[in-house]
Short mmCIF file of C-alpha atoms in Angstrom, two decimals:
data_model
loop_
_atom_site.label_atom_id
_atom_site.label_comp_id
_atom_site.label_asym_id
_atom_site.label_seq_id
_atom_site.Cartn_x
_atom_site.Cartn_y
_atom_site.Cartn_z
CA MET A 17 -9.78 14.56 8.84
CA SER A 18 -6.52 14.59 10.80
CA ASN A 19 -7.96 16.73 13.60
CA TYR A 20 -10.94 14.40 13.91
CA LEU A 21 -8.68 11.37 14.21
CA GLU A 22 -6.38 13.15 16.65
CA ASN A 23 -9.28 13.72 19.02
CA ASN A 24 -10.79 10.27 18.56
CA ILE A 25 -7.81 7.94 18.68
CA ASP A 26 -9.85 5.09 20.17
CA VAL A 27 -12.09 5.03 17.07
CA TYR A 28 -9.66 2.68 15.37
CA GLY A 29 -7.48 1.69 18.31
CA PHE A 30 -9.67 -1.30 19.12
CA LEU A 31 -8.84 -2.79 15.71
CA SER A 32 -5.07 -2.18 15.63
CA ASN A 33 -2.39 -2.15 18.29
CA ILE A 34 -0.25 0.30 16.33
CA TYR A 35 -2.91 2.89 15.54
CA GLY A 36 -1.64 6.37 16.40
CA MET A 37 2.01 5.28 16.33
CA ASN A 38 4.59 7.38 14.47
CA VAL A 39 5.87 4.56 12.29
CA TYR A 40 8.88 6.57 11.11
CA ASP A 41 10.18 7.94 14.39
CA ILE A 42 10.18 4.52 16.05
CA ASP A 43 11.84 2.75 13.10
CA LYS A 44 15.51 3.41 13.80
CA PRO A 45 16.70 0.73 11.32
CA LEU A 46 14.96 2.57 8.47
CA GLN A 47 16.55 5.83 9.59
CA ARG A 48 19.98 4.19 9.80
CA PHE A 49 19.67 2.78 6.29
CA LEU A 50 18.88 6.24 4.94
CA GLN A 51 21.72 7.77 6.93
CA TYR A 52 24.10 5.18 5.47
CA PHE A 53 23.01 5.57 1.85
CA ILE A 54 22.30 9.29 1.54
CA GLY A 55 24.22 10.73 4.46
CA LYS A 56 21.22 12.15 6.29
CA VAL A 57 18.03 11.19 8.08
CA PRO A 58 15.18 12.85 6.16
CA SER A 59 12.36 14.62 7.99
CA PHE A 60 9.55 12.11 7.48
CA SER A 61 8.09 12.40 10.98
CA GLU A 62 4.82 13.96 9.78
CA LEU A 63 4.44 11.20 7.21
CA GLY A 64 5.15 8.68 9.96
CA ILE A 65 2.18 10.06 11.90
CA PHE A 66 -0.05 10.08 8.82
CA ALA A 67 0.92 6.52 7.88
CA GLY A 68 0.45 5.20 11.41
CA ARG A 69 -2.97 6.73 11.87
CA ASP A 70 -4.92 8.10 8.90
CA LEU A 71 -3.63 5.59 6.32
CA LEU A 72 -4.18 2.63 8.62
CA GLU A 73 -7.84 3.48 9.03
CA ILE A 74 -8.45 4.55 5.44
CA THR A 75 -6.88 1.53 3.75
CA ASP A 76 -8.48 -0.93 6.15
CA TYR A 77 -11.90 0.63 5.59
CA VAL A 78 -11.49 0.61 1.80
CA ASP A 79 -10.47 -3.06 1.89
CA LYS A 80 -13.35 -4.17 4.09
CA VAL A 81 -16.18 -1.79 3.23
CA SER A 82 -15.65 0.63 0.37
CA ARG A 83 -13.70 -0.76 -2.56
CA PRO A 84 -13.40 1.10 -5.88
CA ARG A 85 -16.41 0.83 -8.19
CA HIS A 86 -16.60 0.93 -11.97
CA ILE A 87 -18.89 3.73 -13.19
CA MET A 88 -19.67 2.94 -16.81
CA TRP A 89 -22.13 5.75 -17.61
CA ASP A 90 -22.51 9.29 -16.39
CA ILE A 91 -25.84 10.77 -15.32
CA ASN A 92 -26.52 11.95 -18.89
CA GLY A 93 -26.04 8.51 -20.42
CA ASN A 94 -22.52 9.04 -21.76
CA ARG A 95 -19.98 6.22 -21.56
CA VAL A 96 -17.25 7.44 -19.18
CA ASP A 97 -15.62 4.31 -17.67
CA ARG A 98 -14.55 6.11 -14.55
CA VAL A 99 -13.75 4.48 -11.22
CA TRP A 100 -15.27 5.86 -8.04
CA LEU A 101 -12.86 5.93 -5.10
CA ASN A 102 -14.00 6.52 -1.59
CA PRO A 103 -13.40 10.28 -1.22
CA VAL A 104 -11.12 9.78 1.77
CA GLU A 105 -8.87 7.47 -0.26
CA ARG A 106 -8.62 10.11 -2.97
CA TRP A 107 -7.87 12.69 -0.27
CA ALA A 108 -5.09 10.48 1.11
CA ILE A 109 -3.48 10.01 -2.33
CA GLU A 110 -3.61 13.73 -3.06
CA LYS A 111 -2.08 14.48 0.33
CA LEU A 112 0.76 12.03 -0.31
CA VAL A 113 1.46 13.51 -3.74
CA LEU A 114 0.88 17.20 -3.04
CA ASP A 115 1.72 17.71 0.62
CA PHE A 116 4.29 15.00 1.31
CA GLY A 117 5.69 15.13 -2.23
CA ILE A 118 6.20 11.39 -2.52
CA ASN A 119 6.80 11.54 -6.30
CA LYS A 120 8.95 14.67 -6.35
CA PRO A 121 12.45 13.82 -5.01
CA PRO A 122 14.07 12.37 -8.17
CA TYR A 123 12.91 15.36 -10.22
CA HIS A 124 13.83 18.07 -7.70
CA GLY A 125 17.42 17.29 -6.79
CA GLY A 126 16.52 14.57 -4.30
CA SER A 127 17.02 10.84 -4.63
CA TRP A 128 15.03 7.72 -5.28
CA HIS A 129 15.90 6.61 -1.74
CA GLU A 130 13.54 9.29 -0.44
CA HIS A 131 10.68 8.28 -2.71
CA TYR A 132 11.05 4.62 -1.77
CA ALA A 133 11.43 5.38 1.95
CA MET A 134 8.08 7.18 1.80
CA GLY A 135 6.66 4.16 -0.04
CA PHE A 136 7.93 1.95 2.80
CA LEU A 137 5.95 4.06 5.26
CA VAL A 138 2.80 3.99 3.11
CA SER A 139 3.06 0.18 2.79
CA ASP A 140 -0.51 -0.52 1.64
CA PRO A 141 0.25 -2.18 -1.72
CA GLY A 142 -2.92 -1.02 -3.46
CA LEU A 143 -2.62 2.63 -2.53
CA TYR A 144 1.13 2.65 -3.16
CA CYS A 145 0.48 0.98 -6.52
CA ILE A 146 -1.54 4.02 -7.62
CA ILE A 147 1.40 6.24 -6.68
CA THR A 148 3.94 3.89 -8.27
CA ILE A 149 2.25 3.61 -11.66
CA THR A 150 1.96 7.39 -11.65
CA ILE A 151 5.66 7.97 -11.01
CA GLN A 152 6.46 5.24 -13.57
CA THR A 153 4.51 7.20 -16.16
CA ALA A 154 6.34 10.39 -15.22
CA TYR A 155 9.63 8.49 -15.46
CA ALA A 156 9.05 7.37 -19.06
CA LEU A 157 7.75 10.75 -20.20
CA TYR A 158 10.62 12.55 -18.48
CA LYS A 159 13.29 10.42 -20.16
CA TYR A 160 11.79 9.64 -23.55
CA GLY A 161 8.63 11.72 -24.13
CA ASN A 162 8.35 14.60 -26.56
CA ASP A 163 7.53 18.12 -25.39
CA GLU A 164 3.78 17.51 -25.70
CA LEU A 165 3.90 14.41 -23.50
CA ARG A 166 6.24 15.98 -20.97
CA ARG A 167 3.52 18.54 -20.20
CA TYR A 168 1.85 15.83 -18.10
CA ILE A 169 4.83 15.55 -15.74
CA PRO A 170 4.09 18.47 -13.34
CA ARG A 171 0.67 17.04 -12.49
CA LEU A 172 1.96 13.48 -12.24
CA ILE A 173 4.57 14.40 -9.65
CA GLY A 174 2.48 16.95 -7.76
CA ASP A 175 4.00 20.21 -8.95
CA GLU A 176 0.64 21.40 -10.28
CA ARG A 177 -2.99 20.98 -9.27
CA PRO A 178 -5.10 19.03 -9.89
CA ILE A 179 -2.87 15.98 -9.87
CA ASN A 180 -2.97 13.52 -12.76
CA PHE A 181 -2.81 9.77 -12.47
CA GLY A 182 -0.63 7.56 -14.62
CA ALA A 183 -0.77 3.83 -15.33
CA THR A 184 1.29 1.05 -16.92
CA TRP A 185 -0.62 -1.53 -18.95
CA PHE A 186 1.59 -4.26 -20.37
CA THR A 187 -0.05 -7.59 -19.43
CA GLU A 188 -2.26 -9.49 -21.87
CA VAL A 189 -4.27 -12.62 -21.12
CA GLN A 190 -2.52 -14.93 -23.57
CA GLY A 191 0.98 -14.07 -22.37
CA GLY A 192 1.02 -12.90 -18.76
CA SER A 193 4.68 -12.37 -17.94
CA ASP A 194 5.62 -13.35 -21.50
CA LEU A 195 5.56 -9.90 -23.07
CA GLY A 196 6.73 -11.37 -26.36
CA ALA A 197 3.28 -12.93 -26.75
CA ASN A 198 1.54 -9.54 -26.67
CA ALA A 199 -0.96 -9.23 -29.51
CA THR A 200 -2.05 -5.58 -29.32
CA ILE A 201 -1.35 -3.95 -32.69
CA ALA A 202 -0.40 -0.32 -33.38
CA LYS A 203 -1.27 1.20 -36.76
CA ARG A 204 0.19 4.53 -37.83
CA ASP A 205 -2.34 7.30 -38.52
CA GLY A 206 -0.53 10.50 -39.48
CA ASP A 207 1.23 11.98 -36.46
CA LEU A 208 -0.31 9.48 -34.07
CA TRP A 209 -0.99 5.77 -33.81
CA ARG A 210 -4.13 3.71 -33.29
CA LEU A 211 -4.16 0.68 -31.03
CA TYR A 212 -6.23 -2.50 -31.42
CA GLY A 213 -6.26 -5.13 -28.69
CA ASP A 214 -6.73 -5.42 -24.94
CA LYS A 215 -4.89 -5.55 -21.64
CA TYR A 216 -5.91 -8.07 -18.99
CA PHE A 217 -4.37 -6.67 -15.80
CA ALA A 218 -4.65 -2.90 -16.00
CA SER A 219 -4.20 -1.24 -12.62
CA GLY A 220 -5.38 2.33 -12.36
CA VAL A 221 -8.22 1.91 -14.86
CA GLY A 222 -10.82 4.61 -14.45
CA LEU A 223 -8.26 6.81 -12.70
CA ALA A 224 -5.49 7.19 -15.26
CA ASP A 225 -5.35 10.46 -17.16
CA ILE A 226 -2.56 8.99 -19.28
CA ALA A 227 -1.29 5.42 -19.43
CA LEU A 228 1.78 3.69 -20.79
CA THR A 229 1.09 0.60 -22.86
CA SER A 230 2.94 -1.82 -25.10
CA ALA A 231 1.88 -2.60 -28.67
CA ARG A 232 3.40 -4.17 -31.75
CA PRO A 233 3.64 -1.83 -34.74
CA GLU A 234 1.82 -3.33 -37.69
CA GLY A 235 4.18 -5.58 -39.62
CA GLY A 236 6.79 -5.44 -36.85
CA ARG A 237 8.99 -8.30 -35.74
CA ALA A 238 7.69 -11.01 -33.43
CA GLY A 239 8.68 -11.37 -29.80
CA ALA A 240 9.42 -8.86 -27.06
CA LYS A 241 11.91 -6.89 -29.16
CA GLY A 242 9.16 -6.09 -31.64
CA LEU A 243 7.19 -4.10 -29.07
CA ALA A 244 7.04 -0.33 -28.91
CA LEU A 245 5.99 1.86 -25.98
CA PHE A 246 3.02 4.22 -26.33
CA ALA A 247 1.26 6.83 -24.24
CA VAL A 248 -2.53 6.63 -24.21
CA PRO A 249 -4.53 9.62 -22.91
CA ARG A 250 -7.93 8.92 -21.34
CA LEU A 251 -9.60 11.21 -23.87
CA ASN A 252 -8.82 11.35 -27.58
CA SER A 253 -8.15 14.50 -29.61
CA LYS A 254 -11.91 15.11 -29.98
CA GLY A 255 -12.47 14.91 -26.24
CA ASP A 256 -14.14 11.50 -26.42
CA LEU A 257 -13.38 8.40 -24.37
CA ASN A 258 -10.24 6.86 -25.86
CA PHE A 259 -10.60 3.25 -24.62
CA ILE A 260 -13.10 0.95 -22.95
CA VAL A 261 -12.89 -0.50 -19.45
CA ARG A 262 -14.46 -3.93 -19.68
CA ARG A 263 -14.67 -4.67 -15.96
CA LEU A 264 -12.84 -4.47 -12.61
CA LYS A 265 -11.22 -7.54 -11.06
CA GLU A 266 -12.29 -9.14 -7.80
CA LYS A 267 -9.03 -9.64 -5.88
CA SER A 268 -7.79 -11.25 -2.70
CA GLY A 269 -5.91 -8.08 -1.74
CA THR A 270 -4.62 -4.73 -3.05
CA ASN A 271 -8.24 -3.62 -3.08
CA SER A 272 -7.48 0.09 -2.82
CA VAL A 273 -6.24 0.08 -6.42
CA PRO A 274 -8.79 -0.57 -9.17
CA THR A 275 -7.50 -3.25 -11.53
CA GLY A 276 -9.47 -4.07 -14.64
CA GLU A 277 -9.47 -5.02 -18.30
CA VAL A 278 -9.01 -2.45 -21.06
CA GLU A 279 -10.07 -2.66 -24.70
CA PHE A 280 -8.46 -0.64 -27.48
CA HIS A 281 -10.64 -0.07 -30.56
CA GLY A 282 -8.67 2.40 -32.67
CA THR A 283 -7.40 4.09 -29.52
CA GLU A 284 -5.27 7.16 -30.15
CA ALA A 285 -1.72 6.68 -28.91
CA TYR A 286 1.57 8.54 -29.03
CA LEU A 287 4.89 6.83 -29.59
CA ILE A 288 7.42 7.21 -26.78
CA GLY A 289 11.06 7.32 -27.84
CA ASP A 290 12.42 5.21 -30.67
CA LEU A 291 10.20 2.60 -32.29
CA SER A 292 12.86 -0.10 -31.96
CA ASN A 293 13.67 0.44 -28.27
CA GLY A 294 10.25 -0.21 -26.78
CA ILE A 295 11.16 -3.33 -24.84
CA TYR A 296 14.11 -1.52 -23.24
CA TYR A 297 11.87 1.35 -22.12
CA ILE A 298 9.37 -1.18 -20.75
CA MET A 299 12.05 -3.00 -18.79
CA GLU A 300 13.32 0.30 -17.42
CA ASP A 301 9.86 1.19 -16.27
CA LEU A 302 9.51 -2.20 -14.64
CA MET A 303 12.65 -1.51 -12.62
CA VAL A 304 10.84 1.40 -11.01
CA SER A 305 7.87 -0.76 -10.05
CA ARG A 306 9.95 -3.80 -9.07
CA LEU A 307 11.83 -1.66 -6.58
CA ALA A 308 8.47 -0.33 -5.37
CA ASN A 309 7.26 -3.92 -5.02
CA ALA A 310 10.35 -4.75 -2.98
CA ILE A 311 10.11 -1.71 -0.71
CA GLY A 312 6.37 -2.24 -0.30
CA ALA A 313 7.00 -5.86 0.69
CA VAL A 314 9.32 -4.92 3.55
CA GLY A 315 6.98 -2.07 4.48
CA VAL A 316 4.12 -4.55 4.86
CA ALA A 317 6.40 -6.85 6.86
CA ARG A 318 7.27 -3.95 9.17
CA LYS A 319 3.59 -3.18 9.83
CA ALA A 320 2.93 -6.85 10.60
CA TYR A 321 5.92 -6.98 12.92
CA LEU A 322 4.78 -3.90 14.81
CA GLU A 323 1.32 -5.41 15.27
CA ALA A 324 2.84 -8.65 16.58
CA TYR A 325 5.30 -6.87 18.87
CA GLU A 326 2.63 -4.67 20.41
CA TYR A 327 0.24 -7.61 20.79
CA ALA A 328 2.95 -9.64 22.53
CA ASN A 329 3.39 -6.82 25.03
CA LYS A 330 -0.33 -6.83 25.90
CA ARG A 331 -1.51 -10.43 25.62
CA SER A 332 -1.02 -12.83 28.54
CA ALA A 333 -0.77 -16.61 28.26
CA PHE A 334 0.23 -19.23 30.85
CA GLY A 335 0.50 -16.64 33.58
CA LYS A 336 2.75 -14.09 31.84
CA LEU A 337 2.89 -11.74 28.89
CA LEU A 338 3.69 -13.28 25.52
CA ILE A 339 6.79 -11.06 25.32
CA GLU A 340 8.15 -12.87 28.40
CA HIS A 341 8.11 -16.26 26.68
CA PRO A 342 11.48 -17.20 25.13
CA LEU A 343 9.90 -18.76 22.03
CA VAL A 344 8.00 -15.55 21.35
CA ILE A 345 11.25 -13.61 21.66
CA ARG A 346 12.76 -16.07 19.17
CA ASP A 347 9.91 -15.55 16.69
CA LEU A 348 10.11 -11.76 16.96
CA MET A 349 13.88 -11.90 16.55
CA ASP A 350 13.47 -14.05 13.42
CA MET A 351 11.04 -11.50 12.01
CA GLU A 352 13.19 -8.47 12.82
CA VAL A 353 16.38 -10.00 11.46
CA THR A 354 14.57 -10.93 8.26
CA ILE A 355 13.10 -7.44 7.84
CA GLU A 356 16.39 -5.63 8.42
CA GLY A 357 18.33 -7.85 6.04
CA ALA A 358 15.73 -7.57 3.30
CA THR A 359 15.45 -3.80 3.77
CA ALA A 360 19.21 -3.33 3.60
CA LEU A 361 19.22 -5.33 0.36
CA VAL A 362 16.47 -3.33 -1.34
CA PHE A 363 18.03 0.00 -0.40
CA LYS A 364 21.30 -1.22 -1.89
CA ALA A 365 19.40 -1.92 -5.13
CA VAL A 366 17.76 1.52 -4.91
CA ASN A 367 21.18 3.06 -4.36
CA GLU A 368 22.60 1.60 -7.57
CA PHE A 369 19.44 2.51 -9.50
CA ASP A 370 19.73 6.08 -8.21
CA LYS A 371 23.24 6.28 -9.68
CA SER A 372 22.24 4.99 -13.12
CA TRP A 373 18.58 5.85 -13.74
CA ARG A 374 19.39 8.54 -16.29
CA ASP A 375 21.18 6.03 -18.54
CA LYS A 376 19.63 5.33 -21.94
CA PRO A 377 20.17 2.50 -24.43
CA PRO A 378 22.81 1.28 -24.91
CA TYR A 379 23.18 1.10 -21.15
CA SER A 380 26.22 1.39 -18.94
CA GLU A 381 27.73 -1.40 -16.89
CA HIS A 382 26.35 0.26 -13.77
CA TYR A 383 22.80 0.22 -15.11
CA HIS A 384 22.98 -3.54 -15.68
CA TYR A 385 24.33 -3.96 -12.15
CA ALA A 386 21.36 -2.01 -10.79
CA ARG A 387 19.00 -4.22 -12.82
CA LEU A 388 20.64 -7.36 -11.46
CA LEU A 389 20.21 -6.16 -7.88
CA THR A 390 16.59 -5.23 -8.59
CA HIS A 391 15.72 -8.77 -9.67
CA ILE A 392 17.43 -10.18 -6.59
CA ALA A 393 15.84 -7.71 -4.17
CA LYS A 394 12.38 -8.19 -5.62
CA ASN A 395 12.44 -11.92 -4.83
CA VAL A 396 14.12 -11.83 -1.45
CA THR A 397 11.80 -9.14 -0.10
CA ALA A 398 8.70 -10.94 -1.37
CA ASP A 399 9.76 -14.09 0.47
CA ALA A 400 10.46 -12.01 3.57
CA ALA A 401 7.01 -10.41 3.49
CA ALA A 402 5.22 -13.74 3.19
CA TYR A 403 7.30 -15.24 6.01
CA VAL A 404 7.05 -12.33 8.43
CA THR A 405 3.31 -11.76 7.96
CA ARG A 406 2.59 -15.48 8.38
CA LEU A 407 4.60 -15.62 11.59
CA ALA A 408 2.95 -12.43 12.84
CA MET A 409 -0.44 -14.00 12.16
CA GLU A 410 0.59 -17.12 14.08
CA LEU A 411 1.69 -15.05 17.08
CA HIS A 412 -1.81 -13.58 17.21
CA GLY A 413 -3.30 -17.06 17.43
CA GLY A 414 -6.86 -17.58 16.24
CA ILE A 415 -7.72 -13.88 16.02
CA GLY A 416 -4.90 -13.44 13.54
CA PHE A 417 -6.95 -15.41 11.04
CA LEU A 418 -10.04 -13.27 11.49
CA SER A 419 -10.67 -10.65 8.83
CA GLU A 420 -11.69 -8.00 11.34
CA TYR A 421 -8.13 -7.84 12.68
CA PRO A 422 -5.37 -6.09 10.72
CA ILE A 423 -2.81 -8.89 10.64
CA GLU A 424 -4.98 -10.99 8.31
CA ARG A 425 -4.96 -8.20 5.75
CA TRP A 426 -1.21 -7.69 5.96
CA HIS A 427 -0.69 -11.36 5.15
CA ARG A 428 -3.08 -11.17 2.19
CA GLU A 429 -1.32 -8.06 0.94
CA ALA A 430 2.09 -9.73 1.25
CA LEU A 431 1.08 -12.60 -1.02
CA ILE A 432 0.87 -10.39 -4.11
CA THR A 433 4.52 -9.36 -3.83
CA PRO A 434 6.01 -12.54 -5.39
CA ILE A 435 3.59 -12.14 -8.32
CA TRP A 436 3.36 -8.44 -9.20
CA GLU A 437 5.83 -7.02 -11.74
CA GLY A 438 7.03 -10.46 -12.80
CA THR A 439 6.80 -13.65 -10.76
CA SER A 440 9.71 -15.15 -8.85
CA ASN A 441 10.53 -17.37 -11.82
CA ILE A 442 10.67 -14.37 -14.13
CA GLN A 443 12.99 -12.49 -11.76
CA ALA A 444 15.30 -15.50 -11.58
CA LEU A 445 15.40 -15.83 -15.37
CA ASP A 446 15.99 -12.11 -15.83
CA MET A 447 18.78 -12.31 -13.26
CA LEU A 448 20.46 -15.03 -15.34
CA GLU A 449 20.06 -12.92 -18.47
CA ALA A 450 21.74 -9.94 -16.78
CA MET A 451 24.61 -12.20 -15.77
CA THR A 452 25.11 -14.22 -18.96
CA LYS A 453 24.49 -11.49 -21.54
CA LYS A 454 25.53 -8.33 -19.69
CA ASN A 455 28.12 -9.70 -17.22
CA ALA A 456 26.37 -7.72 -14.50
CA HIS A 457 27.69 -10.12 -11.87
CA ILE A 458 31.23 -8.89 -12.57
CA ALA A 459 30.31 -5.34 -11.54
CA MET A 460 28.49 -6.76 -8.52
CA LEU A 461 31.48 -8.87 -7.51
CA ASN A 462 33.90 -5.94 -7.82
CA ASP A 463 31.64 -3.60 -5.85
CA LEU A 464 31.07 -6.06 -3.02
CA GLU A 465 34.77 -7.02 -2.83
CA ASN A 466 35.59 -3.34 -2.36
CA ILE A 467 32.95 -2.95 0.34
CA VAL A 468 34.18 -6.03 2.23
CA ALA A 469 37.76 -4.73 2.05
CA GLU A 470 36.63 -1.61 3.96
CA ILE A 471 35.09 -3.63 6.81
CA LYS A 472 37.59 -4.11 9.62
CA ALA A 473 35.75 -4.63 12.90
CA TYR A 474 33.29 -7.15 11.50
CA HIS A 475 35.38 -8.56 8.67
CA ASN A 476 34.80 -12.24 9.46
CA THR A 477 31.04 -11.94 9.04
CA ALA A 478 31.34 -9.97 5.82
CA GLU A 479 34.01 -12.31 4.45
CA ALA A 480 31.81 -15.35 5.18
CA ALA A 481 29.03 -13.77 3.12
CA MET A 482 31.49 -12.85 0.37
CA ASN A 483 32.62 -16.47 0.21
CA VAL A 484 29.00 -17.49 -0.39
CA ILE A 485 28.84 -15.08 -3.33
CA ARG A 486 32.12 -16.33 -4.79
CA SER A 487 31.15 -19.99 -4.51
CA THR A 488 27.62 -19.39 -5.80
CA LEU A 489 28.89 -17.60 -8.89
CA GLN A 490 31.52 -20.25 -9.46
CA THR A 491 28.91 -22.99 -9.26
CA ALA A 492 26.56 -21.11 -11.58
CA THR A 493 29.22 -20.75 -14.26
CA SER A 494 30.03 -24.47 -14.10
CA LEU A 495 26.46 -25.67 -14.71
CA SER A 496 24.79 -26.47 -18.02
CA PRO A 497 22.14 -23.98 -19.19
CA LEU A 498 19.33 -26.33 -18.11
CA GLU A 499 20.84 -26.93 -14.69
CA VAL A 500 21.56 -23.27 -13.99
CA GLU A 501 17.97 -22.41 -14.92
CA PHE A 502 16.70 -25.22 -12.67
CA ARG A 503 18.66 -23.73 -9.76
CA ALA A 504 18.15 -20.08 -10.63
CA LYS A 505 15.95 -19.20 -7.66
CA ASP A 506 18.41 -20.82 -5.26
CA ILE A 507 21.24 -18.83 -6.84
CA LEU A 508 19.19 -15.65 -6.52
CA SER A 509 18.38 -16.27 -2.86
CA LEU A 510 21.98 -17.08 -1.91
CA LEU A 511 23.26 -13.95 -3.61
CA GLY A 512 20.55 -11.77 -2.07
CA HIS A 513 21.06 -13.04 1.47
CA ALA A 514 24.83 -12.66 1.21
CA ILE A 515 24.54 -9.09 -0.08
CA ALA A 516 22.22 -8.26 2.82
CA VAL A 517 24.84 -9.49 5.30
CA ILE A 518 27.60 -7.42 3.68
CA ILE A 519 25.51 -4.24 3.67
CA LEU A 520 24.47 -4.72 7.31
CA THR A 521 28.07 -5.16 8.41
CA HIS A 522 29.15 -2.12 6.39
CA ILE A 523 26.41 -0.08 8.06
CA ALA A 524 27.73 -1.19 11.46
CA GLU A 525 31.26 -0.20 10.43
CA ARG A 526 30.33 3.15 8.88
CA LEU A 527 27.92 4.27 11.60
CA GLY A 528 29.75 2.69 14.51
CA ILE A 529 26.67 0.79 15.74
CA ASP A 530 27.44 -2.84 16.56
CA ARG A 531 23.75 -3.76 16.65
CA TYR A 532 23.75 -4.04 12.85
CA ALA A 533 26.77 -6.35 12.93
CA LEU A 534 24.85 -8.58 15.34
CA VAL A 535 21.83 -8.55 13.02
CA ALA A 536 24.17 -9.38 10.12
CA GLU A 537 25.61 -12.33 11.99
CA LEU A 538 22.16 -13.61 12.90
CA TYR A 539 21.00 -13.15 9.29
CA LEU A 540 24.07 -15.01 8.01
CA GLU A 541 23.40 -17.92 10.33
CA LYS A 542 19.65 -18.05 9.64
CA TYR A 543 19.77 -17.86 5.86
CA LEU A 544 23.24 -19.04 4.81
CA GLN A 545 24.38 -21.42 7.54
CA SER A 546 22.82 -24.11 9.67
CA GLY A 547 21.00 -21.98 12.21
CA TYR A 548 21.62 -19.58 15.05
CA LYS A 549 24.85 -19.96 17.00
CA VAL A 550 25.12 -16.53 18.57
CA GLY A 551 21.39 -16.10 19.13
CA SER A 552 20.26 -16.01 22.73
CA TYR A 553 17.30 -14.88 24.81
CA ASP A 554 19.12 -11.74 25.98
CA LEU A 555 20.33 -10.89 22.46
CA GLY A 556 16.83 -11.50 21.11
CA LYS A 557 15.39 -9.00 23.60
CA ARG A 558 17.90 -6.43 22.39
CA ILE A 559 17.25 -7.01 18.70
CA ILE A 560 13.45 -6.93 18.74
CA ASN A 561 13.20 -3.39 20.11
CA ILE A 562 13.67 -1.40 16.93
CA GLU A 563 13.75 1.89 18.83
CA GLU A 564 17.22 0.91 20.07
CA GLY A 565 18.72 1.00 16.57
#
């Protein structure tokens, strides 16, 4: 496949201006963020080539022409409820898992930064969703599964062939984000459990060899704290189909991942961990996918930016290239500043998660801090993706709205990011819970104060952002419960934007690259003040070329 594409680069080049580009090697900001957080620049150049060529063509083709199909019966009339993937999509997933090792780093002495950086390069939310729900499954089994369940891990992370797929099925139609309304019941049957109920949004149906799902033990307490976490194999102990796939969803985007409805009719299931800690395990698992959602959002924004930048360098209007028009420079600068700030924020959240992911209930202060940052990053990056992809579409003009061009798909894909893994309202409410019940904002405040104290050359910018955090927290603590909930998303955004500024300035200080201090100042003015003061045409031209990082 790769050799064919290498010799036929114009096959897809007429549909995308970035086809054939090494999307890792050119992205110096991404490399600088990794250098800052893990002290090295990983060797992802081959993945950068794969993501900028093979994956672009494969995911676009799947979206437009060859979406997953539900296969209910096999050729002998047996109910199988499998999903057919285009073989090249399956090949791409296996290559990511086996050859690039996207799910291996946390379990082989690496870090979550490396996994999420590879997810950033993959970008396509549907395909990355398949990988994410698989590593989520490995995560729960690794931390809380018994020896029998842990046997799945090598194939989930790509240590053994053939690979296995995982899935996470928590959402039910009557509750949506309200997990406490879940109605699926678990009844004990000897050494296992049997599930009765259904799941309404079940990504990975027809692929999953083993899935995580929530259920309420029979007679258990109401609400979210009455839920337990179970593992559900595709086949039961007799080798028969263990659950029914009712149908696949027709979706606006994320079409490379099959999402459907699952029915449990006495489905065999295996309890994970302690019966009373299910909701904590579920929330842990959601941290993994919320960080994936955040990194995928900025990855999508990066692809859209690259398309817009390359288009602006080729398209002429009013007698000169788009890139020579000051307003186009301003738009590209807006996009780049937004992407870099949001990416710095999500990697900060990943960094704190990487330090605390082995914690178990009752959790440490640092774990709650990581959870707080995850809620904040999830929202800020989703807003960034929607904004950047919309502006990239606008820069393309009318063709940006046409489905045959890639920018239209990137905008569609971006619009799932505020919804997946808990909507913006849910993230804001969970942020408040982490602050009011766990005092996670105290750990955040102490950490950021220490970081700002280290920043000398760019202290004024960092201190301005720190003042926003101080005043925002002070205001939040002075409001009534109803008022603080009413303003929760504003509080979240202010905190997230201010953290992004602090991290960018610390990167500039640590690495000795003033470009990131300039981006920090522009980000501060765009999102926390009244508009650009230092921005200029010449500065904009410097900022938009990400190879100069």
